[in-house]
Amino acid sequence: MSNRRIALITGGSRGLGRNTALHLARRGVDVIITYQKNQPLAQSLTEECTAMGRKAVALRYDANDIAGIDEFAAAVQQALATHWNTDRFDFLVNNAGAHAPAPLGEITEADFDRLSNIHFKSVLFLTQKLLPALKDGGRIINVSSSMTRHANAGSTAYAAMKGALEVLTRYMAVELGPRRISVNTIAPGPVATDFFGGAVRDNPQVQDFVTANTALGRAGQPDDIGSFIASLLSDDSRWLNGQRIEVSGGIFL
């Protein structure tokens, strides 16, 4: 049986998930990352982690497909057995995300359902399905958004789902306490990735707006978030539980 620490990161092939995987690999943690469509991008990440001396596996997962959770959980078990000779892993990072901006009055039921599935329903049911494989004393991190604290027009449905996720985190922490599994939320502010069409990364007007309203005077970078998640999964953060931690540089304080 393997004694290597293993993290499962949903949405791990790009953006914040990718950066988190790299930081964990640098800290000696093996990773299972998921991708939805871009298998070559996911494969390039596993190769980067392997070059650091870690084991890394990429699995396809669509967080909008609730019916596919059983099949994905079986693939996780197969990967654990094949690559690590184990049936347990240590850390779960529920990071997969999507956005469908629309003003109140124009939110479609299809987008509402998609956002609910990805940010709330899949987190609940995937975590529930994976609990037998998560080690006692393990960690769960749910990725939320600073927009549960400050309101931005056009993100009503997205932020509402993230708010539900934050409540779910506290209830998970209570129920999993007897197994010594801690559950926390991190809430990033705007980060320069390809999320939301790369607006924070590529649009000068959005960059100026974020910079003007952030106490530290810039938008976030993936390294700001990935490094923090990795630190939360270290032994130094073992007593943190049931908390929402905003990692935003102080936006809209």
PDB file of C-alpha atoms in Angstrom:
ATOM      1  CA  MET A   1       0.000   0.000   0.000  1.00  0.00           C
ATOM      2  CA  SER A   2       1.214   3.491  -0.842  1.00  0.00           C
ATOM      3  CA  ASN A   3       2.108   5.948   1.910  1.00  0.00           C
ATOM      4  CA  ARG A   4       2.373   8.878  -0.511  1.00  0.00           C
ATOM      5  CA  ARG A   5      -0.066  11.724  -0.004  1.00  0.00           C
ATOM      6  CA  ILE A   6      -2.567  12.066  -2.846  1.00  0.00           C
ATOM      7  CA  ALA A   7      -4.801  15.020  -3.747  1.00  0.00           C
ATOM      8  CA  LEU A   8      -7.806  14.958  -6.081  1.00  0.00           C
ATOM      9  CA  ILE A   9      -8.448  18.330  -7.724  1.00  0.00           C
ATOM     10  CA  THR A  10     -11.546  18.822  -9.856  1.00  0.00           C
ATOM     11  CA  GLY A  11     -11.066  21.291 -12.680  1.00  0.00           C
ATOM     12  CA  GLY A  12      -7.368  20.697 -12.182  1.00  0.00           C
ATOM     13  CA  SER A  13      -6.160  20.955 -15.770  1.00  0.00           C
ATOM     14  CA  ARG A  14      -6.309  24.758 -16.036  1.00  0.00           C
ATOM     15  CA  GLY A  15      -6.457  27.986 -14.074  1.00  0.00           C
ATOM     16  CA  LEU A  16      -6.465  27.803 -10.293  1.00  0.00           C
ATOM     17  CA  GLY A  17      -6.710  24.018 -10.247  1.00  0.00           C
ATOM     18  CA  ARG A  18      -3.632  23.637 -12.422  1.00  0.00           C
ATOM     19  CA  ASN A  19      -1.638  26.044 -10.277  1.00  0.00           C
ATOM     20  CA  THR A  20      -2.760  24.211  -7.135  1.00  0.00           C
ATOM     21  CA  ALA A  21      -1.617  20.886  -8.569  1.00  0.00           C
ATOM     22  CA  LEU A  22       1.825  22.301  -9.335  1.00  0.00           C
ATOM     23  CA  HIS A  23       2.230  23.776  -5.848  1.00  0.00           C
ATOM     24  CA  LEU A  24       1.174  20.502  -4.247  1.00  0.00           C
ATOM     25  CA  ALA A  25       3.599  18.565  -6.442  1.00  0.00           C
ATOM     26  CA  ARG A  26       6.406  20.866  -5.335  1.00  0.00           C
ATOM     27  CA  ARG A  27       5.465  20.043  -1.734  1.00  0.00           C
ATOM     28  CA  GLY A  28       5.677  16.307  -2.408  1.00  0.00           C
ATOM     29  CA  VAL A  29       1.988  15.531  -2.966  1.00  0.00           C
ATOM     30  CA  ASP A  30       0.817  13.284  -5.819  1.00  0.00           C
ATOM     31  CA  VAL A  31      -2.220  14.450  -7.773  1.00  0.00           C
ATOM     32  CA  ILE A  32      -5.275  13.252  -9.622  1.00  0.00           C
ATOM     33  CA  ILE A  33      -6.598  16.109 -11.730  1.00  0.00           C
ATOM     34  CA  THR A  34      -9.721  16.318 -13.844  1.00  0.00           C
ATOM     35  CA  TYR A  35     -10.403  17.875 -17.206  1.00  0.00           C
ATOM     36  CA  GLN A  36     -13.635  18.271 -19.137  1.00  0.00           C
ATOM     37  CA  LYS A  37     -12.506  18.555 -22.775  1.00  0.00           C
ATOM     38  CA  ASN A  38      -8.830  19.433 -23.162  1.00  0.00           C
ATOM     39  CA  GLN A  39      -7.008  16.152 -22.588  1.00  0.00           C
ATOM     40  CA  PRO A  40      -3.676  17.374 -24.069  1.00  0.00           C
ATOM     41  CA  LEU A  41      -3.606  20.285 -21.611  1.00  0.00           C
ATOM     42  CA  ALA A  42      -4.281  17.893 -18.738  1.00  0.00           C
ATOM     43  CA  GLN A  43      -1.586  15.544 -19.991  1.00  0.00           C
ATOM     44  CA  SER A  44       0.958  18.358 -20.089  1.00  0.00           C
ATOM     45  CA  LEU A  45       0.233  19.060 -16.411  1.00  0.00           C
ATOM     46  CA  THR A  46       0.719  15.431 -15.408  1.00  0.00           C
ATOM     47  CA  GLU A  47       4.052  15.500 -17.236  1.00  0.00           C
ATOM     48  CA  GLU A  48       5.123  18.610 -15.314  1.00  0.00           C
ATOM     49  CA  CYS A  49       4.262  16.919 -12.022  1.00  0.00           C
ATOM     50  CA  THR A  50       6.037  13.738 -13.066  1.00  0.00           C
ATOM     51  CA  ALA A  51       9.154  15.772 -13.846  1.00  0.00           C
ATOM     52  CA  MET A  52       9.123  16.835 -10.174  1.00  0.00           C
ATOM     53  CA  GLY A  53       9.186  13.198  -9.106  1.00  0.00           C
ATOM     54  CA  ARG A  54       5.481  12.961  -8.319  1.00  0.00           C
ATOM     55  CA  LYS A  55       2.827  10.622  -9.635  1.00  0.00           C
ATOM     56  CA  ALA A  56       0.021  12.351 -11.535  1.00  0.00           C
ATOM     57  CA  VAL A  57      -3.083  11.113 -13.319  1.00  0.00           C
ATOM     58  CA  ALA A  58      -5.651  13.013 -15.408  1.00  0.00           C
ATOM     59  CA  LEU A  59      -9.268  11.805 -15.517  1.00  0.00           C
ATOM     60  CA  ARG A  60     -12.180  13.193 -17.506  1.00  0.00           C
ATOM     61  CA  TYR A  61     -14.975  14.646 -15.368  1.00  0.00           C
ATOM     62  CA  ASP A  62     -17.934  16.876 -16.204  1.00  0.00           C
ATOM     63  CA  ALA A  63     -19.270  18.504 -13.037  1.00  0.00           C
ATOM     64  CA  ASN A  64     -22.489  19.356 -14.860  1.00  0.00           C
ATOM     65  CA  ASP A  65     -23.203  15.646 -15.399  1.00  0.00           C
ATOM     66  CA  ILE A  66     -24.577  14.499 -12.041  1.00  0.00           C
ATOM     67  CA  ALA A  67     -25.495  11.098 -13.492  1.00  0.00           C
ATOM     68  CA  GLY A  68     -21.821  10.539 -14.338  1.00  0.00           C
ATOM     69  CA  ILE A  69     -20.553  10.818 -10.761  1.00  0.00           C
ATOM     70  CA  ASP A  70     -20.707   7.069 -10.097  1.00  0.00           C
ATOM     71  CA  GLU A  71     -18.640   6.339 -13.191  1.00  0.00           C
ATOM     72  CA  PHE A  72     -16.097   8.998 -12.284  1.00  0.00           C
ATOM     73  CA  ALA A  73     -15.783   7.733  -8.698  1.00  0.00           C
ATOM     74  CA  ALA A  74     -15.114   4.257 -10.081  1.00  0.00           C
ATOM     75  CA  ALA A  75     -12.380   5.736 -12.306  1.00  0.00           C
ATOM     76  CA  VAL A  76     -10.810   7.360  -9.250  1.00  0.00           C
ATOM     77  CA  GLN A  77     -10.786   4.024  -7.438  1.00  0.00           C
ATOM     78  CA  GLN A  78      -9.224   2.373 -10.467  1.00  0.00           C
ATOM     79  CA  ALA A  79      -6.528   5.041 -10.679  1.00  0.00           C
ATOM     80  CA  LEU A  80      -5.716   4.699  -6.987  1.00  0.00           C
ATOM     81  CA  ALA A  81      -5.372   0.931  -7.321  1.00  0.00           C
ATOM     82  CA  THR A  82      -3.371   1.026 -10.549  1.00  0.00           C
ATOM     83  CA  HIS A  83      -0.962   3.874  -9.839  1.00  0.00           C
ATOM     84  CA  TRP A  84      -0.679   3.846  -6.054  1.00  0.00           C
ATOM     85  CA  ASN A  85      -1.727   0.351  -4.981  1.00  0.00           C
ATOM     86  CA  THR A  86      -4.210   1.844  -2.555  1.00  0.00           C
ATOM     87  CA  ASP A  87      -7.912   2.591  -2.210  1.00  0.00           C
ATOM     88  CA  ARG A  88      -7.520   5.824  -0.250  1.00  0.00           C
ATOM     89  CA  PHE A  89      -6.518   9.426  -0.925  1.00  0.00           C
ATOM     90  CA  ASP A  90      -5.796  12.369   1.388  1.00  0.00           C
ATOM     91  CA  PHE A  91      -7.109  15.642  -0.015  1.00  0.00           C
ATOM     92  CA  LEU A  92     -10.156  16.669  -2.058  1.00  0.00           C
ATOM     93  CA  VAL A  93     -10.218  20.101  -3.697  1.00  0.00           C
ATOM     94  CA  ASN A  94     -13.636  20.881  -5.183  1.00  0.00           C
ATOM     95  CA  ASN A  95     -12.494  23.500  -7.674  1.00  0.00           C
ATOM     96  CA  ALA A  96     -14.372  22.886 -10.960  1.00  0.00           C
ATOM     97  CA  GLY A  97     -16.235  26.010 -11.995  1.00  0.00           C
ATOM     98  CA  ALA A  98     -18.048  27.915 -14.710  1.00  0.00           C
ATOM     99  CA  HIS A  99     -19.820  31.249 -15.104  1.00  0.00           C
ATOM    100  CA  ALA A 100     -22.895  32.351 -17.051  1.00  0.00           C
ATOM    101  CA  PRO A 101     -23.224  36.112 -16.488  1.00  0.00           C
ATOM    102  CA  ALA A 102     -26.681  37.607 -16.901  1.00  0.00           C
ATOM    103  CA  PRO A 103     -28.591  40.459 -15.269  1.00  0.00           C
ATOM    104  CA  LEU A 104     -31.499  39.683 -13.017  1.00  0.00           C
ATOM    105  CA  GLY A 105     -34.494  39.212 -15.287  1.00  0.00           C
ATOM    106  CA  GLU A 106     -32.478  37.460 -17.983  1.00  0.00           C
ATOM    107  CA  ILE A 107     -31.188  34.398 -16.093  1.00  0.00           C
ATOM    108  CA  THR A 108     -32.267  31.274 -17.944  1.00  0.00           C
ATOM    109  CA  GLU A 109     -33.343  28.094 -16.235  1.00  0.00           C
ATOM    110  CA  ALA A 110     -30.730  26.159 -18.238  1.00  0.00           C
ATOM    111  CA  ASP A 111     -27.907  28.368 -16.941  1.00  0.00           C
ATOM    112  CA  PHE A 112     -29.321  28.249 -13.418  1.00  0.00           C
ATOM    113  CA  ASP A 113     -29.369  24.446 -13.502  1.00  0.00           C
ATOM    114  CA  ARG A 114     -25.843  24.284 -14.957  1.00  0.00           C
ATOM    115  CA  LEU A 115     -24.426  26.604 -12.304  1.00  0.00           C
ATOM    116  CA  SER A 116     -26.249  24.707  -9.581  1.00  0.00           C
ATOM    117  CA  ASN A 117     -24.923  21.387 -10.822  1.00  0.00           C
ATOM    118  CA  ILE A 118     -21.319  22.537 -11.127  1.00  0.00           C
ATOM    119  CA  HIS A 119     -20.950  24.647  -8.000  1.00  0.00           C
ATOM    120  CA  PHE A 120     -23.280  22.984  -5.527  1.00  0.00           C
ATOM    121  CA  LYS A 121     -24.983  19.733  -6.473  1.00  0.00           C
ATOM    122  CA  SER A 122     -21.898  18.000  -7.876  1.00  0.00           C
ATOM    123  CA  VAL A 123     -19.811  19.058  -4.871  1.00  0.00           C
ATOM    124  CA  LEU A 124     -22.316  17.516  -2.492  1.00  0.00           C
ATOM    125  CA  PHE A 125     -22.826  14.279  -4.368  1.00  0.00           C
ATOM    126  CA  LEU A 126     -19.244  13.768  -5.528  1.00  0.00           C
ATOM    127  CA  THR A 127     -17.914  14.361  -2.020  1.00  0.00           C
ATOM    128  CA  GLN A 128     -20.538  12.011  -0.636  1.00  0.00           C
ATOM    129  CA  LYS A 129     -19.563   9.341  -3.169  1.00  0.00           C
ATOM    130  CA  LEU A 130     -15.848   9.697  -2.444  1.00  0.00           C
ATOM    131  CA  LEU A 131     -16.087   9.700   1.361  1.00  0.00           C
ATOM    132  CA  PRO A 132     -15.282   5.987   1.707  1.00  0.00           C
ATOM    133  CA  ALA A 133     -12.023   6.598  -0.179  1.00  0.00           C
ATOM    134  CA  LEU A 134     -11.025   9.755   1.713  1.00  0.00           C
ATOM    135  CA  LYS A 135      -8.683   8.970   4.572  1.00  0.00           C
ATOM    136  CA  ASP A 136      -9.640   9.693   8.155  1.00  0.00           C
ATOM    137  CA  GLY A 137      -7.776  12.866   9.053  1.00  0.00           C
ATOM    138  CA  GLY A 138      -7.990  14.057   5.445  1.00  0.00           C
ATOM    139  CA  ARG A 139      -8.899  17.489   4.144  1.00  0.00           C
ATOM    140  CA  ILE A 140     -11.556  18.974   1.873  1.00  0.00           C
ATOM    141  CA  ILE A 141     -11.334  22.448   0.356  1.00  0.00           C
ATOM    142  CA  ASN A 142     -14.307  23.939  -1.472  1.00  0.00           C
ATOM    143  CA  VAL A 143     -13.531  26.851  -3.789  1.00  0.00           C
ATOM    144  CA  SER A 144     -16.033  29.707  -3.552  1.00  0.00           C
ATOM    145  CA  SER A 145     -15.773  33.372  -4.569  1.00  0.00           C
ATOM    146  CA  SER A 146     -15.360  36.787  -2.987  1.00  0.00           C
ATOM    147  CA  MET A 147     -18.700  37.620  -4.643  1.00  0.00           C
ATOM    148  CA  THR A 148     -20.570  35.923  -1.810  1.00  0.00           C
ATOM    149  CA  ARG A 149     -19.494  38.951   0.280  1.00  0.00           C
ATOM    150  CA  HIS A 150     -19.753  41.792  -2.251  1.00  0.00           C
ATOM    151  CA  ALA A 151     -22.416  41.957  -4.959  1.00  0.00           C
ATOM    152  CA  ASN A 152     -21.517  42.433  -8.622  1.00  0.00           C
ATOM    153  CA  ALA A 153     -24.396  42.961 -11.052  1.00  0.00           C
ATOM    154  CA  GLY A 154     -24.722  40.110 -13.516  1.00  0.00           C
ATOM    155  CA  SER A 155     -23.484  37.346 -11.234  1.00  0.00           C
ATOM    156  CA  THR A 156     -26.617  36.663  -9.199  1.00  0.00           C
ATOM    157  CA  ALA A 157     -26.987  32.951  -9.941  1.00  0.00           C
ATOM    158  CA  TYR A 158     -23.249  32.219  -9.795  1.00  0.00           C
ATOM    159  CA  ALA A 159     -22.762  33.949  -6.448  1.00  0.00           C
ATOM    160  CA  ALA A 160     -25.902  32.373  -4.984  1.00  0.00           C
ATOM    161  CA  MET A 161     -24.557  28.901  -5.766  1.00  0.00           C
ATOM    162  CA  LYS A 162     -21.244  29.792  -4.172  1.00  0.00           C
ATOM    163  CA  GLY A 163     -23.142  30.995  -1.101  1.00  0.00           C
ATOM    164  CA  ALA A 164     -24.860  27.612  -0.888  1.00  0.00           C
ATOM    165  CA  LEU A 165     -21.448  25.970  -1.176  1.00  0.00           C
ATOM    166  CA  GLU A 166     -20.185  27.958   1.804  1.00  0.00           C
ATOM    167  CA  VAL A 167     -23.088  26.767   3.966  1.00  0.00           C
ATOM    168  CA  LEU A 168     -22.486  23.219   2.748  1.00  0.00           C
ATOM    169  CA  THR A 169     -18.852  23.516   3.865  1.00  0.00           C
ATOM    170  CA  ARG A 170     -19.821  24.226   7.474  1.00  0.00           C
ATOM    171  CA  TYR A 171     -22.245  21.318   7.576  1.00  0.00           C
ATOM    172  CA  MET A 172     -19.642  18.995   6.058  1.00  0.00           C
ATOM    173  CA  ALA A 173     -17.178  20.093   8.736  1.00  0.00           C
ATOM    174  CA  VAL A 174     -19.635  19.176  11.489  1.00  0.00           C
ATOM    175  CA  GLU A 175     -20.595  15.810  10.033  1.00  0.00           C
ATOM    176  CA  LEU A 176     -17.066  14.747   9.126  1.00  0.00           C
ATOM    177  CA  GLY A 177     -15.538  15.900  12.399  1.00  0.00           C
ATOM    178  CA  PRO A 178     -15.746  12.423  13.964  1.00  0.00           C
ATOM    179  CA  ARG A 179     -13.446  11.195  11.177  1.00  0.00           C
ATOM    180  CA  ARG A 180     -11.064  14.124  11.794  1.00  0.00           C
ATOM    181  CA  ILE A 181     -11.662  15.358   8.248  1.00  0.00           C
ATOM    182  CA  SER A 182     -11.475  19.156   8.097  1.00  0.00           C
ATOM    183  CA  VAL A 183     -13.531  21.086   5.543  1.00  0.00           C
ATOM    184  CA  ASN A 184     -12.880  24.707   4.639  1.00  0.00           C
ATOM    185  CA  THR A 185     -13.860  27.236   1.972  1.00  0.00           C
ATOM    186  CA  ILE A 186     -11.489  29.535   0.165  1.00  0.00           C
ATOM    187  CA  ALA A 187     -13.012  32.502  -1.638  1.00  0.00           C
ATOM    188  CA  PRO A 188     -10.738  33.976  -4.329  1.00  0.00           C
ATOM    189  CA  GLY A 189     -11.273  37.454  -5.683  1.00  0.00           C
ATOM    190  CA  PRO A 190     -10.731  38.249  -9.372  1.00  0.00           C
ATOM    191  CA  VAL A 191      -7.789  36.244 -10.733  1.00  0.00           C
ATOM    192  CA  ALA A 192      -6.014  36.564 -14.074  1.00  0.00           C
ATOM    193  CA  THR A 193      -6.918  33.209 -15.645  1.00  0.00           C
ATOM    194  CA  ASP A 194      -9.028  32.144 -18.627  1.00  0.00           C
ATOM    195  CA  PHE A 195     -12.135  31.994 -16.372  1.00  0.00           C
ATOM    196  CA  PHE A 196     -15.053  34.160 -17.554  1.00  0.00           C
ATOM    197  CA  GLY A 197     -13.488  34.414 -20.986  1.00  0.00           C
ATOM    198  CA  GLY A 198     -10.185  35.628 -19.553  1.00  0.00           C
ATOM    199  CA  ALA A 199     -11.694  39.020 -18.672  1.00  0.00           C
ATOM    200  CA  VAL A 200      -9.502  39.696 -15.637  1.00  0.00           C
ATOM    201  CA  ARG A 201      -6.390  38.557 -17.501  1.00  0.00           C
ATOM    202  CA  ASP A 202      -6.994  40.180 -20.896  1.00  0.00           C
ATOM    203  CA  ASN A 203      -9.427  43.116 -20.612  1.00  0.00           C
ATOM    204  CA  PRO A 204      -7.697  46.401 -19.642  1.00  0.00           C
ATOM    205  CA  GLN A 205     -10.950  47.966 -18.416  1.00  0.00           C
ATOM    206  CA  VAL A 206     -11.640  45.019 -16.108  1.00  0.00           C
ATOM    207  CA  GLN A 207      -8.033  45.100 -14.897  1.00  0.00           C
ATOM    208  CA  ASP A 208      -8.298  48.807 -14.105  1.00  0.00           C
ATOM    209  CA  PHE A 209     -11.581  48.297 -12.258  1.00  0.00           C
ATOM    210  CA  VAL A 210     -10.179  45.446 -10.148  1.00  0.00           C
ATOM    211  CA  THR A 211      -6.955  47.338  -9.417  1.00  0.00           C
ATOM    212  CA  ALA A 212      -8.842  50.455  -8.308  1.00  0.00           C
ATOM    213  CA  ASN A 213     -11.029  48.484  -5.912  1.00  0.00           C
ATOM    214  CA  THR A 214      -8.436  46.136  -4.402  1.00  0.00           C
ATOM    215  CA  ALA A 215      -6.496  47.291  -1.344  1.00  0.00           C
ATOM    216  CA  LEU A 216      -3.268  45.655  -2.541  1.00  0.00           C
ATOM    217  CA  GLY A 217      -3.627  47.370  -5.901  1.00  0.00           C
ATOM    218  CA  ARG A 218      -3.765  44.547  -8.421  1.00  0.00           C
ATOM    219  CA  ALA A 219      -5.762  41.557  -9.606  1.00  0.00           C
ATOM    220  CA  GLY A 220      -4.901  38.151  -8.239  1.00  0.00           C
ATOM    221  CA  GLN A 221      -2.547  35.756  -9.996  1.00  0.00           C
ATOM    222  CA  PRO A 222      -2.933  31.950 -10.050  1.00  0.00           C
ATOM    223  CA  ASP A 223       0.139  31.662  -7.812  1.00  0.00           C
ATOM    224  CA  ASP A 224      -1.667  33.687  -5.136  1.00  0.00           C
ATOM    225  CA  ILE A 225      -4.362  31.033  -4.913  1.00  0.00           C
ATOM    226  CA  GLY A 226      -2.567  27.769  -5.687  1.00  0.00           C
ATOM    227  CA  SER A 227       0.128  28.420  -3.105  1.00  0.00           C
ATOM    228  CA  PHE A 228      -2.491  29.243  -0.485  1.00  0.00           C
ATOM    229  CA  ILE A 229      -4.487  26.073  -1.123  1.00  0.00           C
ATOM    230  CA  ALA A 230      -1.290  24.043  -0.840  1.00  0.00           C
ATOM    231  CA  SER A 231      -0.523  25.727   2.483  1.00  0.00           C
ATOM    232  CA  LEU A 232      -4.034  24.935   3.757  1.00  0.00           C
ATOM    233  CA  LEU A 233      -3.383  21.274   3.005  1.00  0.00           C
ATOM    234  CA  SER A 234      -0.146  21.278   4.984  1.00  0.00           C
ATOM    235  CA  ASP A 235       0.145  20.112   8.583  1.00  0.00           C
ATOM    236  CA  ASP A 236       0.506  23.746   9.654  1.00  0.00           C
ATOM    237  CA  SER A 237      -3.228  24.254   8.990  1.00  0.00           C
ATOM    238  CA  ARG A 238      -4.454  21.079  10.687  1.00  0.00           C
ATOM    239  CA  TRP A 239      -6.611  22.917  13.276  1.00  0.00           C
ATOM    240  CA  LEU A 240      -8.498  25.077  10.785  1.00  0.00           C
ATOM    241  CA  ASN A 241     -12.013  23.778  10.184  1.00  0.00           C
ATOM    242  CA  GLY A 242     -15.369  25.004   8.933  1.00  0.00           C
ATOM    243  CA  GLN A 243     -13.997  28.395   7.885  1.00  0.00           C
ATOM    244  CA  ARG A 244     -14.410  30.709   4.904  1.00  0.00           C
ATOM    245  CA  ILE A 245     -11.123  32.384   4.011  1.00  0.00           C
ATOM    246  CA  GLU A 246     -11.160  35.100   1.384  1.00  0.00           C
ATOM    247  CA  VAL A 247      -8.020  35.322  -0.757  1.00  0.00           C
ATOM    248  CA  SER A 248      -8.654  38.500  -2.714  1.00  0.00           C
ATOM    249  CA  GLY A 249      -6.009  41.085  -1.883  1.00  0.00           C
ATOM    250  CA  GLY A 250      -8.757  43.020  -0.127  1.00  0.00           C
ATOM    251  CA  ILE A 251     -11.285  43.750  -2.853  1.00  0.00           C
ATOM    252  CA  PHE A 252     -14.190  46.055  -1.913  1.00  0.00           C
ATOM    253  CA  LEU A 253     -13.177  46.325   1.737  1.00  0.00           C
TER     254      LEU A 253
END
